[in-house]
mmCIF file of C-alpha atoms in Angstrom:
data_model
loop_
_atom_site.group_PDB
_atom_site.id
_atom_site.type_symbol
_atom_site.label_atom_id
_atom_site.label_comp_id
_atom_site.label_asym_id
_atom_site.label_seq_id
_atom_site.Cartn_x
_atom_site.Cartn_y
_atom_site.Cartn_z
ATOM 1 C CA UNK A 1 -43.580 29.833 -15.509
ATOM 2 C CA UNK A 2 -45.583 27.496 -13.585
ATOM 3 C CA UNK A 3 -44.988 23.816 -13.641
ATOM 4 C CA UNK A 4 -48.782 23.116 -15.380
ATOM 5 C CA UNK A 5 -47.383 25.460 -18.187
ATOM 6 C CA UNK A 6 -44.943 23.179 -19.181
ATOM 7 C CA UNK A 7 -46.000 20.789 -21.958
ATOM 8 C CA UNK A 8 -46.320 16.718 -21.041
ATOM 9 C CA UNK A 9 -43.749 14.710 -23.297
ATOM 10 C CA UNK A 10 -45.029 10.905 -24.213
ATOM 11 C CA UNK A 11 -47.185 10.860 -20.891
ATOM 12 C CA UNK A 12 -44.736 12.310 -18.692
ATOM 13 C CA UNK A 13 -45.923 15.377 -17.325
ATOM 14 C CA UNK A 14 -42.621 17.718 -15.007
ATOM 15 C CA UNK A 15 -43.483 19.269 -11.631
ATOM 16 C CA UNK A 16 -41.053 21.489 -12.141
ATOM 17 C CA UNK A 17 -40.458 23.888 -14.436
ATOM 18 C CA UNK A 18 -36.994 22.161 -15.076
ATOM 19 C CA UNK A 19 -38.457 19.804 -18.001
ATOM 20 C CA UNK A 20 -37.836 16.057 -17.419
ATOM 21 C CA UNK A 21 -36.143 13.431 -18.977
ATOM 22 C CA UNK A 22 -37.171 10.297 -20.011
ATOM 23 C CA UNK A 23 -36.551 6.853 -21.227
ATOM 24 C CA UNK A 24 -38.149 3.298 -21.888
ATOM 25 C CA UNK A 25 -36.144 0.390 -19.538
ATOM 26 C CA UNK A 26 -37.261 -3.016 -20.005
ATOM 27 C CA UNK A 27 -39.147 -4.940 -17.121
ATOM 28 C CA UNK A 28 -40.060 -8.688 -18.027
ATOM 29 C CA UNK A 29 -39.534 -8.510 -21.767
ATOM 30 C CA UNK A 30 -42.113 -5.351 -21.537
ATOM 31 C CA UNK A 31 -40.895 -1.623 -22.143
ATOM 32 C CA UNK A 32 -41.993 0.439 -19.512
ATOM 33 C CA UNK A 33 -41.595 4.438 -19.789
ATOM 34 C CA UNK A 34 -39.706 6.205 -17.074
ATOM 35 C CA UNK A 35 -40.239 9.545 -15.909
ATOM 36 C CA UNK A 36 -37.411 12.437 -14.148
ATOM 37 C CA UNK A 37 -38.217 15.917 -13.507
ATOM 38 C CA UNK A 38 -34.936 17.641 -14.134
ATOM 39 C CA UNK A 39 -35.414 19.474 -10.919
ATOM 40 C CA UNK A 40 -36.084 16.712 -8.432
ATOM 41 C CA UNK A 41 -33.085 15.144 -6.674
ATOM 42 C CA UNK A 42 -28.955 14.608 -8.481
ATOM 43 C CA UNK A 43 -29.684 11.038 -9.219
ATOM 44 C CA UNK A 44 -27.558 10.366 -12.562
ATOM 45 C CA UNK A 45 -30.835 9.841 -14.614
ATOM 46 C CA UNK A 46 -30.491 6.491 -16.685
ATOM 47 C CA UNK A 47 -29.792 3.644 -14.423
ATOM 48 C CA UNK A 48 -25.782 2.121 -14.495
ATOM 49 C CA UNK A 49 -27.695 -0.978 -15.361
ATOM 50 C CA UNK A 50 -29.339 0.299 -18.223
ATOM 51 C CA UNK A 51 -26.136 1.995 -19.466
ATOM 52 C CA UNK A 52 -24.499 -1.207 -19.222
ATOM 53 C CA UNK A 53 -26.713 -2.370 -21.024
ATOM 54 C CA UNK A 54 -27.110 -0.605 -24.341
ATOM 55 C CA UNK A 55 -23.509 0.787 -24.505
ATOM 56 C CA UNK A 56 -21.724 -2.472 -23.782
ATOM 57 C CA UNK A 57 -21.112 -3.533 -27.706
ATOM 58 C CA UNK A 58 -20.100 0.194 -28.273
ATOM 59 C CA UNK A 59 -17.786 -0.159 -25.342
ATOM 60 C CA UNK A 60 -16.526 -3.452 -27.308
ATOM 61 C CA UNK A 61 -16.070 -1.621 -30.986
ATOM 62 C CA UNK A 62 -14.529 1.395 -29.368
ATOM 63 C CA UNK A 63 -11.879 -0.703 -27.633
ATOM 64 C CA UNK A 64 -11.353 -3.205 -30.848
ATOM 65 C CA UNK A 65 -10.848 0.141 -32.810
ATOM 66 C CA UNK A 66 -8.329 2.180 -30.741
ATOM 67 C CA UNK A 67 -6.719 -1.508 -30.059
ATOM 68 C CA UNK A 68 -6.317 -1.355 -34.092
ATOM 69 C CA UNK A 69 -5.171 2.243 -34.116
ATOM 70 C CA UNK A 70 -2.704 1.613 -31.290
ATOM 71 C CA UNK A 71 -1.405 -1.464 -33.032
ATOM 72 C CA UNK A 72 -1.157 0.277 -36.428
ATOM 73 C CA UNK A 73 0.653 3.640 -35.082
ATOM 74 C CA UNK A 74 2.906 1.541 -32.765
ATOM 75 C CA UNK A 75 4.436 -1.167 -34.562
ATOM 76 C CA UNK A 76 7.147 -3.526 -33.962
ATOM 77 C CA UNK A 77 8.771 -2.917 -37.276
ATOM 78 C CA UNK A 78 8.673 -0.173 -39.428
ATOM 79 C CA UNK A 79 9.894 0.415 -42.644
ATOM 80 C CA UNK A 80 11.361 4.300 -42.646
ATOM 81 C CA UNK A 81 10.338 4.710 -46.554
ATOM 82 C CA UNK A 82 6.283 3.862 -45.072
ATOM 83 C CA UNK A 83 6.632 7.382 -42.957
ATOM 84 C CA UNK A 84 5.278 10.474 -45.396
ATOM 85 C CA UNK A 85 4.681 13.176 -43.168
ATOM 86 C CA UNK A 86 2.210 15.883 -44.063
ATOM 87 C CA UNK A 87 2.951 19.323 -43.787
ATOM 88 C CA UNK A 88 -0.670 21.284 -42.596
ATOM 89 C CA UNK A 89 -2.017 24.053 -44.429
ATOM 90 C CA UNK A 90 -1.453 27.662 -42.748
ATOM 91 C CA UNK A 91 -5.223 28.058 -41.866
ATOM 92 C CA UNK A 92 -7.754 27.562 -38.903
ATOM 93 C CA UNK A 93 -7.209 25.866 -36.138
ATOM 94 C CA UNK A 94 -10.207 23.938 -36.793
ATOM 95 C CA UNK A 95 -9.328 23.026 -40.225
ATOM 96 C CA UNK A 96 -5.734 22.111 -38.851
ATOM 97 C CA UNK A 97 -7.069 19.353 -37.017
ATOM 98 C CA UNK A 98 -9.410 17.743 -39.270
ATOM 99 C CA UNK A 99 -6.406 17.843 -41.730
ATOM 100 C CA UNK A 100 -4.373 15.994 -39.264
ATOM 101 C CA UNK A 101 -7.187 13.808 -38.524
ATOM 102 C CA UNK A 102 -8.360 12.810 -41.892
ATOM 103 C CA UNK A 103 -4.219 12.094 -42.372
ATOM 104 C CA UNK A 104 -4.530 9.804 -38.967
ATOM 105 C CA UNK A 105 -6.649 7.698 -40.256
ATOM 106 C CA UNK A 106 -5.294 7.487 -44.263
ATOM 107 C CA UNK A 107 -2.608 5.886 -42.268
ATOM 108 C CA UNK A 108 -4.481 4.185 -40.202
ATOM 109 C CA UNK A 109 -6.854 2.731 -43.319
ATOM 110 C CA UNK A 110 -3.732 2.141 -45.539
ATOM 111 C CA UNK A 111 -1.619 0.128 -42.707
ATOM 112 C CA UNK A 112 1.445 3.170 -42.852
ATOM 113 C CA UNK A 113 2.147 5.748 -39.903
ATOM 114 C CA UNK A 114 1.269 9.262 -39.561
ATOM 115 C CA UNK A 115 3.462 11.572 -37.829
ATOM 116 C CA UNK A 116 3.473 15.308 -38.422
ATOM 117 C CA UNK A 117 6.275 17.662 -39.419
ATOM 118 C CA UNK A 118 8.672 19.497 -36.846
ATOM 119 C CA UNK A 119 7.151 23.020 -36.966
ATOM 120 C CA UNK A 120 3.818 21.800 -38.889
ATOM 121 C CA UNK A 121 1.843 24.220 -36.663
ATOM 122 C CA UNK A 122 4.014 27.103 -35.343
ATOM 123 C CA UNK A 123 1.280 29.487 -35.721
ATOM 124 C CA UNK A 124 -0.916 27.486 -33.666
ATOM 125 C CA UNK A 125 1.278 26.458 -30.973
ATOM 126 C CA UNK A 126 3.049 28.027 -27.983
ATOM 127 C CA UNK A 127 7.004 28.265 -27.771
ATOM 128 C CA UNK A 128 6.921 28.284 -23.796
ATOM 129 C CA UNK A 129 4.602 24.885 -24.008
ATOM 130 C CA UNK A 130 6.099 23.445 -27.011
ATOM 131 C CA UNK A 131 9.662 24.084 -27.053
ATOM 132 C CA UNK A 132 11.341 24.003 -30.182
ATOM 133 C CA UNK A 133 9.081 21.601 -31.532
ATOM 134 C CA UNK A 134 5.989 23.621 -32.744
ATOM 135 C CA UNK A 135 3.658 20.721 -33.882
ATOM 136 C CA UNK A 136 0.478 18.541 -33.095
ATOM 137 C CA UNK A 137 3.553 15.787 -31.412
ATOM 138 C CA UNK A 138 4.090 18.542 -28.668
ATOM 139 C CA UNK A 139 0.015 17.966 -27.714
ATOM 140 C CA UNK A 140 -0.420 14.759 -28.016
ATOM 141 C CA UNK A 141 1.154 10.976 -27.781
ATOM 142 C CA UNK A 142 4.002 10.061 -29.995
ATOM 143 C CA UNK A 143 2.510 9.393 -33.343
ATOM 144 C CA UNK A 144 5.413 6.040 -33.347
ATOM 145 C CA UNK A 145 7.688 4.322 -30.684
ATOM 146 C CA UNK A 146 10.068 3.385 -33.636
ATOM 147 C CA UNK A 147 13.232 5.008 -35.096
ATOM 148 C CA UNK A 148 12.902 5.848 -38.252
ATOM 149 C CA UNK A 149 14.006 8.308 -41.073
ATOM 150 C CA UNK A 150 11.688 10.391 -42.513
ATOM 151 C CA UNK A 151 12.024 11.323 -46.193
ATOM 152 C CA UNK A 152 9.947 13.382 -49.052
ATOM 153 C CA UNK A 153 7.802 12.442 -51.743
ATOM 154 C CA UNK A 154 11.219 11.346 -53.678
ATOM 155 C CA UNK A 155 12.781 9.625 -51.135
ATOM 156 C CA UNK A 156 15.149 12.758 -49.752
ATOM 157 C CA UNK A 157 15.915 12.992 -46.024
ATOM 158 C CA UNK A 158 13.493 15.509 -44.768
#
């Protein structure tokens, strides 16, 4: 394929048969089009500065939201009847963890804590990795930092 072959996107037109990438970056109040051929030098494409720029109230959100998460999975107190863990279904992997997800944030939306079952996933999980404790907690963080006692549906120790 020879560079001429390859069609010109929004006025940009590659020398290479790499494709290019491009963007608009603002220069006195005016848009101006930028033009990369995919092939020409490992510059990091869009400018820090223009990164900064347009990500830097997503930056803010994302932060405000874990902070919220982190607040709401961590608390000082807990009450230990708040703590309903929820067994997963024996199915996908996939389908595993948008159960747990969808769970993670029901807590998270409904101010109570999600934690997940000793043994939840043993047919997902490795013994040698996870030990005795065959679940999404062997993966990841703690879902809590607080004691509590978890019960069923009708207020049983589990």
């Amino acid at each position: 394929i020879s560079p001429s072959e390859v069609e010109t996107v929004d006025g940009c037109h590659p020398s290479s048969v790499c494709g290019l990438w491009h963007y608009f970056r603002q220069e006195e109040g005016m848009y101006k089009l930028q033009c990369m051929d995919l092939c020409e030098g490992t510059k990091y494409l869009p400018d820090q500065d223009f990164l900064e720029q347009h990500f830097a109230r997503i930056n803010k959100e994302s932060n405000e939201v874990y902070r919220d998460i982190f607040s709401s999975q961590f608390p000082q107190h807990a009450d230990p009847w708040d703590v309903r863990p929820s067994a997963s279904p024996m199915s996908g992997f996939g389908v595993t963890m948008v159960y747990a997800a969808h769970n993670l944030a029901k807590a998270f939306a409904t101010g109570g804590i999600f934690t997940t079952p000793q043994d939840s996933m043993i047919t997902w999980t490795s013994e040698a990795y996870c030990g005795d404790e065959r679940s999404l907690s062997c993966y990841f963080l703690r879902p809590t930092n607080v004691s509590f006692r978890v019960v069923d549906d009708k207020n049983n120790s589990a």
